[in-house]
Tab-separated table of C-alpha atoms and ligand atoms in Angstrom:
chain	number	residue	atom	x	y	z
A	1	MET	CA	10.831	-26.264	-17.530
A	2	ASN	CA	7.216	-25.486	-16.823
A	3	VAL	CA	6.375	-21.821	-17.268
A	4	ASN	CA	2.858	-22.694	-18.230
A	5	ASN	CA	0.387	-20.002	-17.285
A	6	MET	CA	-1.926	-22.680	-15.865
A	7	SER	CA	0.584	-24.217	-13.444
A	8	PRO	CA	-0.314	-24.202	-9.715
A	9	LEU	CA	2.439	-21.684	-8.958
A	10	TRP	CA	0.946	-19.211	-11.406
A	11	ALA	CA	-2.472	-19.767	-9.901
A	12	ALA	CA	-0.969	-18.969	-6.487
A	13	LEU	CA	0.743	-15.863	-7.870
A	14	ARG	CA	-2.491	-14.639	-9.420
A	15	ARG	CA	-4.207	-15.109	-6.052
A	16	ASP	CA	-1.362	-13.308	-4.259
A	17	PHE	CA	-1.754	-10.211	-6.407
A	18	ALA	CA	-5.523	-10.328	-6.868
A	19	VAL	CA	-7.834	-7.675	-5.426
A	20	PRO	CA	-11.262	-9.280	-5.823
A	21	ALA	CA	-14.379	-7.104	-5.722
A	22	ALA	CA	-14.981	-7.819	-2.028
A	23	ALA	CA	-11.414	-6.815	-1.102
A	24	PHE	CA	-11.741	-3.681	-3.252
A	25	ALA	CA	-14.905	-2.627	-1.409
A	26	ALA	CA	-13.417	-3.507	1.987
A	27	THR	CA	-10.276	-1.453	1.254
A	28	ALA	CA	-12.345	1.587	0.272
A	29	ARG	CA	-14.449	1.279	3.449
A	30	ALA	CA	-11.432	0.717	5.687
A	31	PHE	CA	-9.619	3.747	4.274
A	32	GLN	CA	-12.674	5.946	4.758
A	33	ALA	CA	-13.032	4.691	8.360
A	34	ASP	CA	-9.328	5.244	8.973
A	35	VAL	CA	-9.554	8.913	7.934
A	36	ALA	CA	-12.779	9.419	9.916
A	37	ALA	CA	-11.150	7.971	13.063
A	38	ALA	CA	-8.142	10.233	12.650
A	39	LEU	CA	-10.337	13.319	12.101
A	40	ALA	CA	-12.301	12.416	15.244
A	41	GLY	CA	-8.997	12.324	17.126
A	42	ASP	CA	-9.281	8.653	18.102
A	43	ALA	CA	-6.359	7.445	20.146
A	44	GLY	CA	-4.263	5.102	18.048
A	45	ALA	CA	-5.497	6.527	14.738
A	46	ARG	CA	-2.942	7.409	12.083
A	47	ALA	CA	-1.782	11.021	12.088
A	48	LEU	CA	-3.347	13.328	9.521
A	49	LEU	CA	-1.135	16.260	8.663
A	50	PRO	CA	-2.964	19.553	7.967
A	51	ALA	CA	-1.179	22.030	5.702
A	52	TYR	CA	-1.267	25.782	6.272
A	53	VAL	CA	-3.107	26.423	3.027
A	54	ALA	CA	-6.541	25.991	1.456
A	55	ASN	CA	-7.420	26.153	-2.237
A	56	PRO	CA	-6.322	29.240	-4.229
A	57	GLY	CA	-8.811	31.364	-6.138
A	58	GLY	CA	-6.899	31.207	-9.414
A	59	GLY	CA	-6.313	34.960	-9.623
A	60	GLU	CA	-3.063	35.051	-7.629
A	61	ARG	CA	-0.229	36.759	-9.518
A	62	GLY	CA	3.475	37.306	-9.129
A	63	TYR	CA	6.941	35.813	-9.301
A	64	CYS	CA	7.912	33.013	-6.934
A	65	LEU	CA	10.637	30.484	-6.433
A	66	ALA	CA	9.813	26.849	-5.880
A	67	LEU	CA	11.913	23.934	-4.712
A	68	ASP	CA	10.621	20.396	-5.071
A	69	MET	CA	12.378	17.501	-3.345
A	70	GLY	CA	10.807	14.187	-4.284
A	71	GLY	CA	12.029	10.655	-3.789
A	72	THR	CA	14.276	10.550	-6.863
A	73	ASN	CA	14.817	14.101	-8.137
A	74	ALA	CA	15.060	17.658	-6.884
A	75	ARG	CA	13.961	20.633	-8.971
A	76	ALA	CA	14.077	24.367	-8.545
A	77	LEU	CA	11.825	26.684	-10.531
A	78	LEU	CA	11.251	30.357	-11.069
A	79	VAL	CA	7.531	30.635	-11.701
A	80	GLU	CA	5.420	33.524	-12.889
A	81	LEU	CA	1.802	33.142	-11.841
A	82	LEU	CA	-0.238	35.037	-14.394
A	83	GLY	CA	-3.710	34.913	-12.821
A	84	GLY	CA	-6.628	33.345	-14.671
A	85	GLY	CA	-5.357	29.974	-13.551
A	86	THR	CA	-2.270	30.098	-15.760
A	87	TRP	CA	1.458	30.221	-15.103
A	88	ARG	CA	4.763	30.279	-16.870
A	89	VAL	CA	7.858	28.430	-15.672
A	90	ARG	CA	10.586	31.022	-16.363
A	91	ARG	CA	13.573	28.956	-15.277
A	92	GLN	CA	13.994	25.427	-14.139
A	93	VAL	CA	16.805	23.082	-13.089
A	94	ALA	CA	16.422	19.453	-12.107
A	95	CYS	CA	18.920	17.038	-10.644
A	96	ARG	CA	18.857	13.478	-9.434
A	97	LEU	CA	19.325	13.109	-5.681
A	98	ARG	CA	21.791	10.317	-6.309
A	99	ASP	CA	23.931	9.946	-9.423
A	100	ALA	CA	26.611	7.286	-9.324
A	101	SER	CA	28.048	8.422	-12.683
A	102	ARG	CA	28.725	11.875	-11.215
A	103	GLY	CA	29.906	10.447	-7.926
A	104	TYR	CA	27.329	11.866	-5.520
A	105	ASP	CA	24.535	10.528	-3.351
A	106	TYR	CA	22.604	12.986	-1.182
A	107	ILE	CA	20.150	10.425	0.169
A	108	ALA	CA	22.461	7.705	1.507
A	109	PRO	CA	23.182	7.062	5.207
A	110	ALA	CA	26.632	8.662	4.773
A	111	THR	CA	25.125	12.042	3.802
A	112	THR	CA	24.840	14.851	6.363
A	113	PRO	CA	21.833	17.169	6.665
A	114	ALA	CA	24.066	20.108	5.729
A	115	ALA	CA	25.269	18.368	2.542
A	116	LEU	CA	21.701	17.582	1.449
A	117	PHE	CA	20.324	21.063	2.179
A	118	ASP	CA	23.376	22.834	0.692
A	119	PHE	CA	22.734	20.856	-2.502
A	120	LEU	CA	19.071	21.951	-2.472
A	121	ALA	CA	20.028	25.572	-1.760
A	122	ARG	CA	22.470	25.547	-4.697
A	123	LEU	CA	19.642	24.444	-6.990
A	124	VAL	CA	17.503	27.381	-5.816
A	125	GLY	CA	20.529	29.634	-6.388
A	126	GLU	CA	20.632	28.541	-10.019
A	127	VAL	CA	17.132	29.848	-10.765
A	128	ALA	CA	16.943	32.848	-8.390
A	129	PRO	CA	17.279	36.169	-10.248
A	130	ALA	CA	20.708	37.710	-9.640
A	131	GLY	CA	21.194	40.731	-7.408
A	132	GLY	CA	17.538	41.554	-6.947
A	133	THR	CA	14.948	41.320	-4.255
A	134	ARG	CA	14.557	38.239	-2.102
A	135	LEU	CA	11.748	36.371	-3.808
A	136	PRO	CA	9.342	34.227	-1.783
A	137	LEU	CA	10.120	30.534	-1.922
A	138	GLY	CA	7.745	27.579	-1.607
A	139	PHE	CA	9.283	24.245	-0.682
A	140	THR	CA	7.635	20.971	-1.662
A	141	PHE	CA	9.016	18.343	0.668
A	142	SER	CA	7.509	14.934	-0.040
A	143	TYR	CA	7.824	13.274	3.350
A	144	PRO	CA	5.560	13.199	6.408
A	145	CYS	CA	5.969	16.396	8.421
A	146	ARG	CA	4.160	17.884	11.404
A	147	GLN	CA	3.712	21.601	10.731
A	148	SER	CA	3.432	24.300	13.379
A	149	GLY	CA	3.343	27.164	10.870
A	150	PRO	CA	3.494	27.656	7.098
A	151	ALA	CA	7.295	27.436	6.975
A	152	GLN	CA	7.895	25.129	9.933
A	153	ALA	CA	7.780	21.403	9.254
A	154	VAL	CA	9.303	18.767	11.492
A	155	LEU	CA	10.163	15.567	9.622
A	156	LEU	CA	8.409	12.613	11.303
A	157	GLN	CA	10.275	9.929	9.372
A	158	TRP	CA	12.009	9.308	6.099
A	159	ASN	CA	10.585	6.788	3.670
A	160	LYS	CA	11.009	5.681	0.017
A	161	GLU	CA	14.339	4.196	1.220
A	162	ILE	CA	15.929	7.572	2.018
A	163	GLU	CA	18.191	7.387	5.034
A	164	VAL	CA	19.969	10.707	5.678
A	165	PRO	CA	20.629	10.699	9.439
A	166	GLY	CA	20.060	13.763	11.611
A	167	VAL	CA	16.975	15.151	9.846
A	168	VAL	CA	14.113	13.222	11.515
A	169	GLY	CA	12.720	15.310	14.379
A	170	ARG	CA	14.109	18.570	12.966
A	171	ASP	CA	12.459	21.489	11.204
A	172	VAL	CA	13.334	21.146	7.519
A	173	GLY	CA	12.347	24.795	7.038
A	174	ALA	CA	15.101	25.943	9.393
A	175	LEU	CA	17.590	23.569	7.741
A	176	LEU	CA	16.748	24.925	4.280
A	177	GLN	CA	16.763	28.613	5.258
A	178	ALA	CA	20.152	28.168	6.981
A	179	ALA	CA	21.534	26.539	3.816
A	180	LEU	CA	20.114	29.353	1.626
A	181	ASP	CA	21.752	31.921	3.900
A	182	ARG	CA	25.073	30.035	3.851
A	183	ALA	CA	24.969	29.997	0.053
A	184	GLY	CA	23.932	33.678	-0.143
A	185	VAL	CA	20.798	32.819	-2.168
A	186	ALA	CA	18.258	35.660	-2.198
A	187	ALA	CA	15.167	33.673	-1.219
A	188	ARG	CA	12.773	33.865	1.713
A	189	LEU	CA	11.246	30.497	2.600
A	190	ARG	CA	7.530	31.215	3.019
A	191	VAL	CA	5.859	27.848	3.030
A	192	ILE	CA	6.437	24.098	3.064
A	193	VAL	CA	3.939	21.749	1.443
A	194	ASN	CA	3.669	18.055	0.697
A	195	ASP	CA	3.801	17.102	-2.999
A	196	THR	CA	0.155	15.987	-2.916
A	197	VAL	CA	-0.812	19.381	-1.513
A	198	ALA	CA	1.256	21.203	-4.150
A	199	THR	CA	-0.380	19.127	-6.883
A	200	GLN	CA	-3.853	19.911	-5.542
A	201	LEU	CA	-2.974	23.638	-5.382
A	202	ALA	CA	-1.831	23.618	-9.006
A	203	GLY	CA	-4.967	21.723	-10.033
A	204	ALA	CA	-7.223	24.099	-8.102
A	205	TYR	CA	-5.401	27.179	-9.415
A	206	ALA	CA	-6.267	26.068	-12.950
A	207	ALA	CA	-9.843	24.916	-12.171
A	208	GLN	CA	-11.634	25.469	-8.883
A	209	ASP	CA	-13.527	22.174	-8.926
A	210	CYS	CA	-10.374	20.334	-7.856
A	211	ARG	CA	-10.489	19.423	-4.168
A	212	ALA	CA	-7.939	16.645	-3.781
A	213	GLY	CA	-4.405	15.767	-4.828
A	214	VAL	CA	-2.774	12.419	-5.538
A	215	ILE	CA	0.815	11.359	-6.227
A	216	ILE	CA	1.530	7.987	-7.806
A	217	GLY	CA	5.264	8.194	-8.312
A	218	THR	CA	8.244	6.942	-6.352
A	219	GLY	CA	5.825	7.068	-3.410
A	220	PHE	CA	2.038	7.067	-3.136
A	221	ASN	CA	-0.068	9.563	-1.222
A	222	ALA	CA	-3.198	11.715	-1.326
A	223	CYS	CA	-4.641	14.855	0.279
A	224	TYR	CA	-7.960	16.696	0.200
A	225	LEU	CA	-9.556	19.964	1.220
A	226	GLU	CA	-11.229	19.411	4.602
A	227	GLU	CA	-13.896	22.063	5.048
A	228	ARG	CA	-15.936	20.737	7.984
A	229	SER	CA	-13.252	20.361	10.653
A	230	PHE	CA	-11.689	23.807	10.135
A	231	PRO	CA	-13.040	27.366	9.848
A	232	PRO	CA	-13.543	28.597	6.237
A	233	PRO	CA	-11.826	28.243	3.835
A	234	GLY	CA	-10.779	24.935	5.421
A	235	ARG	CA	-7.351	23.359	5.223
A	236	ILE	CA	-5.799	20.815	2.926
A	237	ILE	CA	-4.961	17.651	4.828
A	238	ASN	CA	-2.081	15.401	3.871
A	239	LEU	CA	-3.421	11.885	4.517
A	240	GLU	CA	-0.100	10.027	4.229
A	241	ALA	CA	-2.152	7.382	2.423
A	242	GLY	CA	0.964	5.321	1.694
A	243	ASP	CA	1.121	4.520	5.395
A	244	PHE	CA	-2.352	2.917	5.353
A	245	ALA	CA	-2.030	-0.591	6.779
A	246	GLY	CA	-5.516	-1.957	6.088
A	247	VAL	CA	-4.656	-4.103	3.062
A	248	ALA	CA	-3.722	-7.794	3.254
A	249	ALA	CA	-0.071	-8.299	2.347
A	250	ASN	CA	1.202	-11.301	0.378
A	251	ARG	CA	4.463	-13.201	0.973
A	252	TYR	CA	6.458	-10.883	-1.316
A	253	ASP	CA	5.120	-7.805	0.471
A	254	TRP	CA	6.286	-9.240	3.803
A	255	GLN	CA	9.704	-10.037	2.370
A	256	LEU	CA	10.069	-6.565	0.872
A	257	ASP	CA	8.955	-4.877	4.085
A	258	ALA	CA	11.300	-6.891	6.303
A	259	ALA	CA	14.327	-5.916	4.196
A	260	SER	CA	13.304	-2.246	3.796
A	261	ALA	CA	14.763	0.784	5.579
A	262	ASN	CA	11.527	1.217	7.589
A	263	PRO	CA	9.979	-2.193	8.362
A	264	GLY	CA	6.307	-1.922	9.305
A	265	GLY	CA	5.959	1.585	7.824
A	266	GLN	CA	4.341	2.680	4.542
A	267	ARG	CA	2.644	-0.684	4.065
A	268	LEU	CA	0.376	0.394	1.208
A	269	GLU	CA	3.105	2.437	-0.493
A	270	LYS	CA	5.305	-0.651	-0.586
A	271	MET	CA	2.540	-2.509	-2.469
A	272	VAL	CA	1.762	0.147	-5.071
A	273	ALA	CA	4.460	2.791	-5.595
A	274	GLY	CA	7.262	3.205	-8.109
A	275	ARG	CA	10.054	2.684	-5.597
A	276	TYR	CA	8.753	-0.840	-4.977
A	277	VAL	CA	6.956	-2.321	-7.994
A	278	GLY	CA	10.214	-3.508	-9.586
A	279	GLU	CA	11.356	-5.016	-6.314
A	280	LEU	CA	8.105	-6.989	-6.051
A	281	VAL	CA	8.684	-8.298	-9.574
A	282	ARG	CA	12.236	-9.275	-8.605
A	283	LEU	CA	11.103	-11.128	-5.469
A	284	ALA	CA	8.442	-13.028	-7.409
A	285	ALA	CA	10.927	-13.815	-10.229
A	286	ALA	CA	13.408	-15.140	-7.661
A	287	ASP	CA	10.629	-17.333	-6.307
A	288	LEU	CA	9.804	-18.663	-9.776
A	289	ALA	CA	13.510	-19.446	-10.224
A	290	ARG	CA	13.701	-21.220	-6.849
A	291	GLN	CA	10.794	-23.379	-7.899
A	292	GLY	CA	12.450	-24.165	-11.219
A	293	LEU	CA	9.912	-22.363	-13.425
A	294	ILE	CA	12.505	-19.954	-14.822
A	295	ARG	CA	16.274	-19.984	-14.531
A	296	HIS	CA	18.370	-18.009	-12.090
A	297	ALA	CA	19.700	-14.626	-13.160
A	298	ALA	CA	22.193	-12.526	-11.211
A	299	ALA	CA	19.588	-9.797	-10.720
A	300	TRP	CA	17.234	-12.114	-8.836
A	301	ARG	CA	19.697	-11.928	-5.933
A	302	GLN	CA	20.274	-8.191	-6.061
A	303	PRO	CA	17.775	-6.026	-4.134
A	304	TYR	CA	16.196	-3.259	-6.216
A	305	ALA	CA	17.954	-4.457	-9.402
A	306	ILE	CA	14.594	-4.055	-11.196
A	307	THR	CA	13.175	-0.532	-11.325
A	308	ALA	CA	9.718	0.800	-12.146
A	309	ALA	CA	11.148	2.018	-15.460
A	310	ASP	CA	12.184	-1.580	-16.214
A	311	VAL	CA	8.666	-2.795	-15.422
A	312	GLY	CA	7.433	-0.085	-17.808
A	313	ARG	CA	9.780	-1.352	-20.547
A	314	ILE	CA	8.528	-4.899	-20.039
A	315	LEU	CA	4.881	-3.844	-20.196
A	316	ALA	CA	5.542	-1.748	-23.316
A	317	ASP	CA	7.191	-4.720	-25.015
A	318	THR	CA	4.383	-5.975	-27.201
A	319	ALA	CA	6.390	-7.222	-30.195
A	320	PRO	CA	6.374	-10.978	-30.825
A	321	ASP	CA	9.188	-12.704	-28.907
A	322	LEU	CA	9.443	-9.734	-26.537
A	323	PRO	CA	12.821	-8.337	-27.677
A	324	GLY	CA	12.817	-5.520	-25.089
A	325	THR	CA	12.354	-8.010	-22.269
A	326	ALA	CA	15.110	-10.188	-23.758
A	327	ALA	CA	17.472	-7.189	-23.644
A	328	LEU	CA	16.611	-6.535	-19.999
A	329	LEU	CA	17.112	-10.193	-19.112
A	330	ARG	CA	20.531	-10.028	-20.809
A	331	ARG	CA	21.408	-7.048	-18.610
A	332	TRP	CA	20.239	-8.989	-15.596
A	333	GLY	CA	22.530	-11.906	-16.409
A	334	MET	CA	20.347	-14.228	-18.506
A	335	ALA	CA	21.932	-14.059	-21.950
A	336	ASP	CA	19.761	-16.674	-23.633
A	337	SER	CA	16.243	-16.239	-22.249
A	338	THR	CA	13.510	-18.396	-23.731
A	339	ALA	CA	10.249	-16.982	-25.046
A	340	ALA	CA	8.525	-18.610	-22.073
A	341	GLU	CA	10.842	-16.904	-19.575
A	342	ARG	CA	10.255	-13.543	-21.194
A	343	ALA	CA	6.504	-14.148	-21.110
A	344	ALA	CA	6.754	-15.085	-17.429
A	345	LEU	CA	8.483	-11.786	-16.617
A	346	ARG	CA	5.840	-9.871	-18.511
A	347	ARG	CA	3.080	-11.644	-16.633
A	348	LEU	CA	4.724	-10.783	-13.310
A	349	GLY	CA	4.963	-7.118	-14.318
A	350	ALA	CA	1.284	-7.102	-15.280
A	351	LEU	CA	0.254	-8.734	-11.986
A	352	VAL	CA	2.168	-6.220	-9.863
A	353	ALA	CA	1.034	-3.200	-11.917
A	354	GLY	CA	-2.564	-4.447	-11.981
A	355	ARG	CA	-2.692	-4.834	-8.211
A	356	SER	CA	-1.220	-1.359	-7.774
A	357	ALA	CA	-3.965	0.196	-9.911
A	358	ARG	CA	-6.730	-1.702	-8.098
A	359	LEU	CA	-5.506	-0.809	-4.619
A	360	VAL	CA	-5.003	2.833	-5.557
A	361	ALA	CA	-8.502	2.964	-7.093
A	362	ALA	CA	-10.013	1.459	-3.938
A	363	VAL	CA	-8.236	3.948	-1.680
A	364	LEU	CA	-9.301	6.884	-3.864
A	365	CYS	CA	-12.916	5.701	-3.625
A	366	GLY	CA	-12.461	5.658	0.167
A	367	LEU	CA	-10.987	9.148	0.030
A	368	VAL	CA	-13.888	10.752	-1.840
A	369	ARG	CA	-16.371	8.976	0.422
A	370	CYS	CA	-14.960	10.953	3.356
A	371	SER	CA	-16.882	13.977	2.086
A	372	ASP	CA	-19.506	12.127	0.005
A	373	PRO	CA	-20.354	8.776	1.656
A	374	ALA	CA	-22.833	7.768	-1.048
A	375	LEU	CA	-20.381	8.607	-3.831
A	376	ALA	CA	-23.125	10.588	-5.464
A	377	ARG	CA	-21.188	13.646	-6.687
A	378	ARG	CA	-18.433	14.401	-9.152
A	379	HIS	CA	-14.964	14.609	-7.611
A	380	VAL	CA	-11.946	16.018	-9.402
A	381	LEU	CA	-8.553	14.865	-8.144
A	382	ALA	CA	-5.329	16.461	-9.396
A	383	VAL	CA	-2.809	13.698	-10.016
A	384	ASP	CA	0.846	13.452	-10.895
A	385	GLY	CA	3.735	11.030	-10.534
A	386	ALA	CA	5.979	8.970	-12.790
A	387	LEU	CA	4.155	5.680	-12.293
A	388	TYR	CA	0.826	7.254	-13.224
A	389	ARG	CA	2.337	9.065	-16.189
A	390	HIS	CA	4.704	6.485	-17.584
A	391	LEU	CA	3.695	2.934	-16.678
A	392	PRO	CA	2.005	1.648	-19.855
A	393	GLY	CA	-1.738	1.306	-19.405
A	394	TYR	CA	-1.738	2.445	-15.776
A	395	ALA	CA	-3.642	5.735	-16.094
A	396	PRO	CA	-6.462	4.415	-18.335
A	397	ARG	CA	-6.798	1.346	-16.133
A	398	LEU	CA	-7.127	3.467	-13.006
A	399	SER	CA	-9.775	5.646	-14.657
A	400	LEU	CA	-11.689	2.591	-15.788
A	401	LEU	CA	-11.629	1.091	-12.287
A	402	LEU	CA	-12.894	4.354	-10.825
A	403	ARG	CA	-15.630	4.552	-13.451
A	404	ARG	CA	-16.770	1.017	-12.667
A	405	ALA	CA	-16.701	1.637	-8.936
A	406	THR	CA	-18.936	4.687	-9.204
A	407	GLU	CA	-21.242	3.911	-12.116
A	408	GLU	CA	-24.052	2.586	-9.929
A	409	SER	CA	-24.062	5.428	-7.417
A	410	GLY	CA	-24.275	8.136	-10.087
A	411	GLY	CA	-21.126	9.896	-8.865
A	412	SER	CA	-17.708	10.028	-10.494
A	413	VAL	CA	-14.054	10.322	-9.617
A	414	VAL	CA	-12.137	12.211	-12.276
A	415	LEU	CA	-8.335	12.184	-12.318
A	416	ARG	CA	-6.895	15.353	-13.823
A	417	LEU	CA	-3.237	15.060	-14.764
A	418	THR	CA	-1.461	18.083	-13.335
A	419	PRO	CA	2.094	17.958	-14.665
A	420	ASP	CA	4.579	20.141	-12.801
A	421	GLY	CA	2.042	20.438	-9.984
A	422	SER	CA	4.492	19.554	-7.251
A	423	GLY	CA	6.768	22.403	-8.368
A	424	VAL	CA	4.282	25.078	-9.411
A	425	GLY	CA	2.032	24.295	-6.429
A	426	ALA	CA	4.809	25.355	-4.050
A	427	ALA	CA	4.982	28.728	-5.786
A	428	ILE	CA	1.195	29.106	-5.523
A	429	ALA	CA	1.405	28.232	-1.818
A	430	ALA	CA	4.119	30.861	-1.304
A	431	LEU	CA	1.851	33.552	-2.742
A	432	LEU	CA	-1.122	32.312	-0.700
A	433	VAL	CA	0.683	32.830	2.609
A	434	GLU	CA	2.356	36.133	1.627
B	1	GLC	C1	5.611	9.192	0.643
B	1	GLC	C2	5.618	10.379	1.599
B	1	GLC	C3	4.517	11.334	1.256
B	1	GLC	C4	4.558	11.707	-0.228
B	1	GLC	C5	4.539	10.454	-1.086
B	1	GLC	C6	4.619	10.747	-2.574
B	1	GLC	O1	4.437	8.474	0.854
B	1	GLC	O2	5.466	9.935	2.937
B	1	GLC	O3	4.596	12.489	2.060
B	1	GLC	O4	3.483	12.531	-0.535
B	1	GLC	O5	5.631	9.626	-0.716
B	1	GLC	O6	5.791	11.401	-2.915
């Protein structure tokens, strides 16, 4: 069995997942042009989705409820904004959207809108103070929505493999408020924001130099404060960056896309985000097995058998003989993996993670160039998301790539981790629109 790093198949794999300097620069330029075309209202340009908020001043105070529905978890929070850019989370509950061990799945095709929103309303009920006033509620909903007011948001499409029928085309604000009323929860929905927007708001609440938000989690997306196209103080625009289609896809990307719930959509997200990095590793591993470089394992035939957390475990496995990877391979049906097979898996994980970081860095360079074409200034981007936080080496690598990309122009792109941003930001937004 030839798992040799120098074999032609490995060379092809390295090419498949490479983002050479020219492709990096072209991606940054294409993303910048894509946003400019959309801002100019070009027919055929991707939709940009303005939020009904701009940056906070940092002095906002009060109690607020926040609900955060991401791609994997939902959380409800009772937040006290203290002014001075600080806050305290007074209560918090979090729940997975699907939990086979507890026998529920609120994101499967068999779920109804009422079941999903009743579940979300119950979470809010768990943190809302009993018997008191109806507190304002901010709702972070991490899917593309067209807004016609702060608390009106029509879902344009699901993504991240969520498939609840009957929600696309409807106002998720109305669905949530109806569920809150049904459950008798004392909360007034005041505002709906994307998770990137919420993260930016939390970043800007703490330090006013923050003018953009980024999520690198189950999905990938970014937003920024657009000050030229709107009257002061501007509006934060959700770019739906995961839907950017200007990056060349490799054979595994095409395979993944064709079998996904939304073929043709979210092309970039499917190359970089947490929902997909494990699946790309699985598809490449299956290919290695087909070509006889590693053996077959049951998991190679099972879509989404490898998760981003698994890729994280593989990348964290630095001990000789890779015992952590051996344990995963056992779980996946290969009881007696060889050192070479384990090394092959690790190399695949590194290729997929490395490409993700390079593409994200390129797109973020394109994003800051929208307001600073020469990349001559300092830009602070609030960032959150499980892939960014937990994939070994990912955050430092991204920072390094951004440093290298800007060192000649004299500017900089600084990523500021803003944990809890997608929850706390919704509370900040609720106070901003009060
Ligand atoms: C998907 C959604 C987007 C969200 C991102 C991160 O790309 O379309 O709205 O911000 O995931 O959660």
